[in-house]
Amino acid sequence: MKALTVVPMQAGSARLDDVPEPPESDGPVLVETLAVGVCGTDAEIVSGAYGWAPRGRERLVLGHESLGRVKETPPGAGLSVGDLVVGIVRRPDPVPCANCGVGEWDFCSNGRYTERGIKEHDGYCSERYRIEPEYLVKVSPALGTLGVLLEPTSVVAKAWEQIERIGGRAHWAPTRVVVTGAGPIGLLAALLGVQRGLEVHVIDQMTTGLKPDLVAALGASYHTGSIESACDSPDVIVECTGVGSLVFDAAEHVGPGGVVCLTGVSSGGRSIDVDAGLVNRSMVLENEVVVGSVNANRRHYEAAAEALAKADPAWLSRLVSRKVPLESWAQALDRKPDDVKVVIEVAR
Ligand code: BGC
């Protein structure tokens, strides 16, 4: 079967390969892949900056944002042939650590977790894959192909859960949120903010085009300047760019008792000047929190499915700004300034 593979940490190694059918050891459920979303992590892997091949192998099958259709399932797995499904990305470490042991693999504490399409486990960008039923999430037929947005939504559902748990340490009645970055993660974080009844401000560099339009269609405000000029004293800042200067701006400008949630994975290697004493003073005197958030466990996929079910399908479908057939995978990885979510169509 066809699969998009890469040699991790080797730029220019991605290619469309003929690979063996998925091994039974991956699980008893056979899924036909319909679509795979491309994100910044895939771009990093393809650029040779991130990713790990399965043990004893050189190449990794790419793809962690997926949508597929069940082709074969054992009885009693809670699945039927034809169901639309999304595969969960992370698997618990083999020890397992205390968090993985209770299904909170997104908080794995020994780093020995694996991730499909990213870390030591083949991803979903192949014509078929096998999987354990407990790592599949069913997608409502009403959502259809937009189910490919479930994995990135699970990442922001976890981020919002963290924000709310932290906010709940004292009286918590947030009203204003700033989201930095109008990529898929930023726009989905904004959607979940609007769904919570909050006043949402999204900051990005694009001055025209799809990103400002999508923010406006959500009923949120779009800005191209600083956090400070976009919103006075936000209760929550969801940082979705990983840009160092924005991270420190967020820590400095979040309102009293506020929470800054960092979701962008930056590559490092760039230094900035920061008045660390000033940032420290404002954070201490105003009980502010900066928290990092990565990945998602099953609870977050379920929260994400609920959020997508409540969203306007027309708005969600505009998030998918380009669809590219599997044979033209390279076009999907070539990011255009106005791209939001680019999807590789593995089957039509
Ligand atoms: C994925 C997460 C993953 C993270 C780090 C993100 O792109 O959505 O599931 O944990 O990359 O590898």
Tab-separated table of C-alpha atoms and ligand atoms in Angstrom:
chain	number	residue	atom	x	y	z
A	1	MET	CA	0.000	0.000	0.000
A	2	LYS	CA	1.018	3.636	-0.398
A	3	ALA	CA	2.324	5.606	2.594
A	4	LEU	CA	4.035	8.954	3.122
A	5	THR	CA	7.288	8.160	4.926
A	6	VAL	CA	10.289	10.094	6.177
A	7	VAL	CA	13.679	9.425	7.770
A	8	PRO	CA	13.359	11.488	10.965
A	9	MET	CA	16.066	14.127	11.492
A	10	GLN	CA	16.967	13.963	7.777
A	11	ALA	CA	15.755	16.895	5.685
A	12	GLY	CA	14.535	16.076	2.179
A	13	SER	CA	13.882	12.406	2.993
A	14	ALA	CA	10.060	12.432	2.727
A	15	ARG	CA	8.615	10.330	-0.106
A	16	LEU	CA	5.556	8.374	-1.155
A	17	ASP	CA	6.498	4.752	-0.542
A	18	ASP	CA	5.114	1.277	-1.139
A	19	VAL	CA	5.011	-0.293	2.306
A	20	PRO	CA	3.722	-3.660	3.619
A	21	GLU	CA	0.118	-3.925	4.844
A	22	PRO	CA	-0.212	-2.780	8.493
A	23	PRO	CA	0.982	-5.442	10.955
A	24	GLU	CA	-1.537	-7.342	13.109
A	25	SER	CA	0.586	-6.312	16.106
A	26	ASP	CA	-0.724	-2.728	15.699
A	27	GLY	CA	-4.212	-3.916	16.703
A	28	PRO	CA	-7.256	-5.873	15.549
A	29	VAL	CA	-9.147	-2.990	13.925
A	30	LEU	CA	-8.329	-2.265	10.286
A	31	VAL	CA	-9.039	1.298	9.169
A	32	GLU	CA	-9.024	2.743	5.675
A	33	THR	CA	-7.531	6.246	5.859
A	34	LEU	CA	-9.621	8.947	4.214
A	35	ALA	CA	-7.712	12.097	5.091
A	36	VAL	CA	-4.723	13.322	7.068
A	37	GLY	CA	-4.261	16.897	8.265
A	38	VAL	CA	-0.852	18.544	8.048
A	39	CYS	CA	0.424	20.652	10.938
A	40	GLY	CA	3.555	22.453	12.074
A	41	THR	CA	4.866	19.273	13.690
A	42	ASP	CA	4.738	17.451	10.327
A	43	ALA	CA	6.591	20.350	8.714
A	44	GLU	CA	9.247	20.124	11.467
A	45	ILE	CA	9.616	16.368	10.942
A	46	VAL	CA	9.922	16.771	7.165
A	47	SER	CA	12.481	19.559	7.645
A	48	GLY	CA	14.651	17.147	9.642
A	49	ALA	CA	14.182	18.917	12.988
A	50	TYR	CA	11.953	16.459	14.917
A	51	GLY	CA	10.611	12.897	14.952
A	52	TRP	CA	11.785	9.369	15.758
A	53	ALA	CA	11.522	6.205	13.602
A	54	PRO	CA	10.135	2.994	15.108
A	55	ARG	CA	12.899	0.992	16.849
A	56	GLY	CA	15.093	-0.920	14.384
A	57	ARG	CA	13.724	1.011	11.387
A	58	GLU	CA	14.963	3.924	9.367
A	59	ARG	CA	11.670	5.338	8.101
A	60	LEU	CA	8.549	6.542	9.897
A	61	VAL	CA	5.081	6.727	8.347
A	62	LEU	CA	4.010	10.344	8.827
A	63	GLY	CA	0.571	11.660	9.843
A	64	HIS	CA	-1.060	12.104	13.233
A	65	GLU	CA	-4.218	14.089	12.380
A	66	SER	CA	-6.449	11.563	10.680
A	67	LEU	CA	-9.895	10.535	9.607
A	68	GLY	CA	-10.655	6.989	8.523
A	69	ARG	CA	-13.357	4.396	7.999
A	70	VAL	CA	-13.449	1.055	9.828
A	71	LYS	CA	-12.921	-1.868	7.405
A	72	GLU	CA	-12.596	-4.756	9.865
A	73	THR	CA	-13.359	-4.939	13.558
A	74	PRO	CA	-13.546	-7.773	16.049
A	75	PRO	CA	-16.945	-8.228	17.732
A	76	GLY	CA	-17.412	-6.444	21.064
A	77	ALA	CA	-15.053	-3.579	20.216
A	78	GLY	CA	-17.901	-1.054	20.144
A	79	LEU	CA	-17.273	-0.408	16.448
A	80	SER	CA	-19.008	-1.313	13.189
A	81	VAL	CA	-17.636	-1.606	9.693
A	82	GLY	CA	-18.151	1.783	8.012
A	83	ASP	CA	-17.809	3.887	11.197
A	84	LEU	CA	-15.877	7.141	10.762
A	85	VAL	CA	-12.993	7.168	13.238
A	86	VAL	CA	-9.994	9.175	14.375
A	87	GLY	CA	-6.909	7.503	15.853
A	88	ILE	CA	-5.515	8.867	19.124
A	89	VAL	CA	-1.884	10.012	18.725
A	90	ARG	CA	-0.082	9.088	21.942
A	91	ARG	CA	0.430	5.670	23.570
A	92	PRO	CA	1.391	5.285	27.231
A	93	ASP	CA	4.967	4.449	28.134
A	94	PRO	CA	5.626	0.757	28.873
A	95	VAL	CA	6.538	1.230	32.560
A	96	PRO	CA	3.897	2.816	32.868
A	97	CYS	CA	4.469	6.029	34.830
A	98	ALA	CA	1.779	7.077	37.318
A	99	ASN	CA	0.054	9.316	34.754
A	100	CYS	CA	0.128	6.843	31.842
A	101	GLY	CA	-1.135	4.204	34.281
A	102	VAL	CA	-4.409	6.119	34.684
A	103	GLY	CA	-4.876	7.026	31.007
A	104	GLU	CA	-3.313	10.506	31.358
A	105	TRP	CA	-0.594	9.755	28.807
A	106	ASP	CA	-0.604	13.415	27.783
A	107	PHE	CA	1.167	13.971	31.145
A	108	CYS	CA	3.661	11.097	30.669
A	109	SER	CA	6.416	11.777	33.176
A	110	ASN	CA	9.281	9.610	31.907
A	111	GLY	CA	9.237	10.643	28.231
A	112	ARG	CA	8.991	7.025	27.066
A	113	TYR	CA	5.543	7.517	25.481
A	114	THR	CA	5.227	6.930	21.756
A	115	GLU	CA	3.215	8.995	19.262
A	116	ARG	CA	1.802	7.761	15.984
A	117	GLY	CA	3.402	9.602	13.094
A	118	ILE	CA	5.817	11.439	15.391
A	119	LYS	CA	7.665	9.269	17.882
A	120	GLU	CA	8.616	5.621	17.326
A	121	HIS	CA	5.229	4.507	15.981
A	122	ASP	CA	4.014	4.679	12.377
A	123	GLY	CA	1.451	7.361	11.694
A	124	TYR	CA	-1.798	7.364	9.793
A	125	CYS	CA	-0.724	8.673	6.368
A	126	SER	CA	-0.981	5.262	4.723
A	127	GLU	CA	-3.874	3.787	2.757
A	128	ARG	CA	-4.705	1.521	5.720
A	129	TYR	CA	-3.646	1.204	9.340
A	130	ARG	CA	-4.338	-1.146	12.234
A	131	ILE	CA	-5.103	-0.010	15.745
A	132	GLU	CA	-6.385	-1.106	19.167
A	133	PRO	CA	-10.095	-0.152	19.508
A	134	GLU	CA	-9.449	1.797	22.733
A	135	TYR	CA	-7.353	4.273	20.732
A	136	LEU	CA	-10.104	5.059	18.232
A	137	VAL	CA	-12.634	7.828	18.677
A	138	LYS	CA	-15.876	7.638	16.674
A	139	VAL	CA	-16.846	10.697	14.652
A	140	SER	CA	-20.495	11.507	14.077
A	141	PRO	CA	-21.564	11.020	10.431
A	142	ALA	CA	-22.986	14.583	10.635
A	143	LEU	CA	-19.424	15.908	10.976
A	144	GLY	CA	-18.235	13.762	8.060
A	145	THR	CA	-14.870	14.720	6.594
A	146	LEU	CA	-14.530	17.605	9.075
A	147	GLY	CA	-13.658	14.865	11.573
A	148	VAL	CA	-10.075	15.399	10.395
A	149	LEU	CA	-10.141	18.467	12.681
A	150	LEU	CA	-10.699	16.324	15.783
A	151	GLU	CA	-7.033	15.829	16.733
A	152	PRO	CA	-6.044	19.525	16.652
A	153	THR	CA	-9.285	20.307	18.506
A	154	SER	CA	-8.331	17.737	21.177
A	155	VAL	CA	-5.104	19.689	21.761
A	156	VAL	CA	-7.034	22.920	22.422
A	157	ALA	CA	-9.700	21.087	24.457
A	158	LYS	CA	-6.880	19.964	26.756
A	159	ALA	CA	-5.460	23.497	26.871
A	160	TRP	CA	-8.859	24.919	27.895
A	161	GLU	CA	-9.256	22.192	30.527
A	162	GLN	CA	-5.873	23.171	32.003
A	163	ILE	CA	-6.797	26.881	31.959
A	164	GLU	CA	-10.103	26.228	33.726
A	165	ARG	CA	-8.601	23.898	36.325
A	166	ILE	CA	-5.914	26.454	37.153
A	167	GLY	CA	-8.359	29.370	37.091
A	168	GLY	CA	-10.581	27.446	39.511
A	169	ARG	CA	-7.945	27.689	42.291
A	170	ALA	CA	-9.713	30.976	43.290
A	171	HIS	CA	-12.928	32.745	42.272
A	172	TRP	CA	-12.916	32.387	38.457
A	173	ALA	CA	-15.221	34.381	36.210
A	174	PRO	CA	-13.146	35.157	33.093
A	175	THR	CA	-14.511	37.524	30.464
A	176	ARG	CA	-11.681	38.312	28.028
A	177	VAL	CA	-9.299	36.025	26.170
A	178	VAL	CA	-6.464	36.738	23.765
A	179	VAL	CA	-5.312	34.093	21.304
A	180	THR	CA	-1.952	34.677	19.623
A	181	GLY	CA	-1.743	33.118	16.150
A	182	ALA	CA	-4.608	32.470	13.715
A	183	GLY	CA	-3.430	29.088	12.479
A	184	PRO	CA	-5.627	26.023	13.053
A	185	ILE	CA	-4.708	25.753	16.752
A	186	GLY	CA	-5.325	29.462	17.354
A	187	LEU	CA	-8.637	29.470	15.469
A	188	LEU	CA	-9.837	26.330	17.245
A	189	ALA	CA	-8.755	27.809	20.610
A	190	ALA	CA	-10.784	30.922	19.673
A	191	LEU	CA	-13.785	28.750	18.758
A	192	LEU	CA	-13.694	27.075	22.181
A	193	GLY	CA	-13.378	30.515	23.816
A	194	VAL	CA	-16.452	31.807	21.935
A	195	GLN	CA	-18.334	28.631	22.876
A	196	ARG	CA	-17.601	29.515	26.525
A	197	GLY	CA	-19.250	32.914	26.062
A	198	LEU	CA	-15.966	34.840	26.308
A	199	GLU	CA	-14.913	38.015	24.486
A	200	VAL	CA	-12.207	36.658	22.181
A	201	HIS	CA	-9.366	38.636	20.562
A	202	VAL	CA	-7.136	36.915	18.009
A	203	ILE	CA	-3.748	38.362	16.993
A	204	ASP	CA	-1.905	37.416	13.792
A	205	GLN	CA	0.300	39.100	11.189
A	206	MET	CA	-1.949	38.629	8.123
A	207	THR	CA	-3.802	41.870	7.388
A	208	THR	CA	-6.328	40.488	4.886
A	209	GLY	CA	-7.693	37.160	3.700
A	210	LEU	CA	-9.046	34.035	5.269
A	211	LYS	CA	-7.680	34.425	8.800
A	212	PRO	CA	-9.306	37.806	9.595
A	213	ASP	CA	-12.509	36.597	7.875
A	214	LEU	CA	-12.660	33.404	9.944
A	215	VAL	CA	-12.129	35.354	13.175
A	216	ALA	CA	-14.872	37.826	12.260
A	217	ALA	CA	-17.246	35.003	11.286
A	218	LEU	CA	-16.744	33.566	14.751
A	219	GLY	CA	-17.862	36.846	16.337
A	220	ALA	CA	-14.352	37.458	17.702
A	221	SER	CA	-12.068	40.485	17.110
A	222	TYR	CA	-8.993	40.346	14.883
A	223	HIS	CA	-5.831	42.361	15.550
A	224	THR	CA	-2.387	42.660	13.978
A	225	GLY	CA	-0.615	44.562	16.772
A	226	SER	CA	0.577	43.760	20.285
A	227	ILE	CA	-1.276	41.899	23.029
A	228	GLU	CA	-1.420	45.122	25.038
A	229	SER	CA	-3.118	47.058	22.222
A	230	ALA	CA	-5.533	44.218	21.398
A	231	CYS	CA	-7.055	43.796	24.834
A	232	ASP	CA	-6.653	45.404	28.220
A	233	SER	CA	-5.966	42.924	31.013
A	234	PRO	CA	-7.113	39.617	29.486
A	235	ASP	CA	-8.036	36.847	31.922
A	236	VAL	CA	-6.661	34.189	29.593
A	237	ILE	CA	-4.011	34.204	26.880
A	238	VAL	CA	-3.699	31.132	24.683
A	239	GLU	CA	-0.300	31.414	22.980
A	240	CYS	CA	-0.324	29.398	19.754
A	241	THR	CA	2.778	30.601	17.908
A	242	GLY	CA	5.725	29.494	20.050
A	243	VAL	CA	7.387	32.856	19.320
A	244	GLY	CA	9.598	33.709	22.317
A	245	SER	CA	8.852	37.450	22.421
A	246	LEU	CA	5.082	36.780	22.399
A	247	VAL	CA	5.474	34.294	25.271
A	248	PHE	CA	7.072	36.992	27.448
A	249	ASP	CA	4.589	39.660	26.260
A	250	ALA	CA	1.803	37.317	27.316
A	251	ALA	CA	3.333	36.767	30.756
A	252	GLU	CA	3.697	40.542	31.197
A	253	HIS	CA	0.246	41.566	29.960
A	254	VAL	CA	-2.121	38.877	31.256
A	255	GLY	CA	-4.550	40.345	33.807
A	256	PRO	CA	-4.457	39.759	37.581
A	257	GLY	CA	-5.058	36.125	38.494
A	258	GLY	CA	-4.870	35.304	34.783
A	259	VAL	CA	-3.616	32.215	33.016
A	260	VAL	CA	-1.274	32.104	30.016
A	261	CYS	CA	-1.382	28.748	28.269
A	262	LEU	CA	1.501	27.958	25.912
A	263	THR	CA	0.685	25.532	23.105
A	264	GLY	CA	3.290	26.371	20.434
A	265	VAL	CA	6.379	24.190	20.165
A	266	SER	CA	9.288	26.467	19.275
A	267	SER	CA	12.527	25.309	17.714
A	268	GLY	CA	14.909	27.266	19.984
A	269	GLY	CA	18.176	28.934	19.037
A	270	ARG	CA	16.894	32.529	19.176
A	271	SER	CA	17.668	34.844	22.102
A	272	ILE	CA	15.679	37.902	23.158
A	273	ASP	CA	16.227	40.558	25.817
A	274	VAL	CA	13.720	40.277	28.629
A	275	ASP	CA	13.308	42.332	31.800
A	276	ALA	CA	12.909	39.155	33.849
A	277	GLY	CA	12.565	41.082	37.109
A	278	LEU	CA	9.585	43.036	35.760
A	279	VAL	CA	7.872	39.902	34.443
A	280	ASN	CA	8.504	38.156	37.769
A	281	ARG	CA	7.149	41.090	39.783
A	282	SER	CA	3.911	41.310	37.810
A	283	MET	CA	3.386	37.538	37.949
A	284	VAL	CA	3.997	37.329	41.696
A	285	LEU	CA	2.024	40.407	42.701
A	286	GLU	CA	-0.926	39.346	40.541
A	287	ASN	CA	-0.935	35.555	41.113
A	288	GLU	CA	-0.497	34.846	37.410
A	289	VAL	CA	0.252	31.444	35.914
A	290	VAL	CA	2.071	30.411	32.749
A	291	VAL	CA	1.372	26.787	31.843
A	292	GLY	CA	2.548	24.623	28.970
A	293	SER	CA	0.086	22.177	27.418
A	294	VAL	CA	0.742	19.380	24.931
A	295	ASN	CA	-1.110	16.447	23.425
A	296	ALA	CA	-4.478	15.097	24.627
A	297	ASN	CA	-5.922	12.070	26.335
A	298	ARG	CA	-9.191	10.344	25.517
A	299	ARG	CA	-11.251	12.754	27.656
A	300	HIS	CA	-9.967	15.649	25.540
A	301	TYR	CA	-10.843	13.910	22.248
A	302	GLU	CA	-14.362	13.457	23.587
A	303	ALA	CA	-14.573	17.125	24.632
A	304	ALA	CA	-13.274	18.035	21.167
A	305	ALA	CA	-15.956	15.929	19.468
A	306	GLU	CA	-18.617	17.800	21.489
A	307	ALA	CA	-17.110	21.173	20.590
A	308	LEU	CA	-16.999	20.331	16.865
A	309	ALA	CA	-20.594	19.038	16.981
A	310	LYS	CA	-21.742	22.429	18.391
A	311	ALA	CA	-19.731	24.479	15.859
A	312	ASP	CA	-21.061	25.857	12.570
A	313	PRO	CA	-20.077	23.270	9.911
A	314	ALA	CA	-19.753	26.020	7.296
A	315	TRP	CA	-17.154	27.781	9.485
A	316	LEU	CA	-15.307	24.525	10.146
A	317	SER	CA	-15.187	23.671	6.467
A	318	ARG	CA	-13.537	27.041	5.729
A	319	LEU	CA	-10.739	26.068	8.150
A	320	VAL	CA	-9.755	23.393	5.645
A	321	SER	CA	-8.237	25.851	3.221
A	322	ARG	CA	-6.679	23.310	0.824
A	323	LYS	CA	-7.109	19.619	-0.004
A	324	VAL	CA	-4.316	17.818	-1.828
A	325	PRO	CA	-4.371	14.255	-3.195
A	326	LEU	CA	-1.865	11.815	-1.659
A	327	GLU	CA	0.266	11.742	-4.851
A	328	SER	CA	0.764	15.542	-4.509
A	329	TRP	CA	1.706	15.352	-0.800
A	330	ALA	CA	4.647	17.760	-1.322
A	331	GLN	CA	2.191	20.562	-2.137
A	332	ALA	CA	0.490	19.993	1.205
A	333	LEU	CA	3.768	20.508	3.041
A	334	ASP	CA	4.622	23.651	1.088
A	335	ARG	CA	2.907	26.167	3.342
A	336	LYS	CA	1.286	29.276	1.854
A	337	PRO	CA	0.775	32.435	3.970
A	338	ASP	CA	-3.013	32.179	3.806
A	339	ASP	CA	-3.180	28.436	4.577
A	340	VAL	CA	-5.102	27.401	7.641
A	341	LYS	CA	-5.518	23.612	7.649
A	342	VAL	CA	-4.190	21.714	4.661
A	343	VAL	CA	-5.474	18.169	4.298
A	344	ILE	CA	-4.026	15.261	2.322
A	345	GLU	CA	-6.806	13.181	0.748
A	346	VAL	CA	-5.621	9.600	1.079
A	347	ALA	CA	-8.819	8.109	-0.381
A	348	ARG	CA	-11.536	9.911	-2.326
B	1	BGC	C1	0.545	16.813	18.248
B	1	BGC	C2	0.549	16.255	19.636
B	1	BGC	C3	1.959	15.874	20.024
B	1	BGC	C4	2.903	17.051	19.845
B	1	BGC	C5	4.336	16.772	20.233
B	1	BGC	C6	1.544	17.919	18.120
B	1	BGC	O1	1.575	18.365	16.798
B	1	BGC	O2	-0.747	17.306	17.917
B	1	BGC	O3	-0.305	15.148	19.700
B	1	BGC	O4	1.971	15.452	21.373
B	1	BGC	O5	2.840	17.474	18.506
B	1	BGC	O6	4.923	15.692	19.558
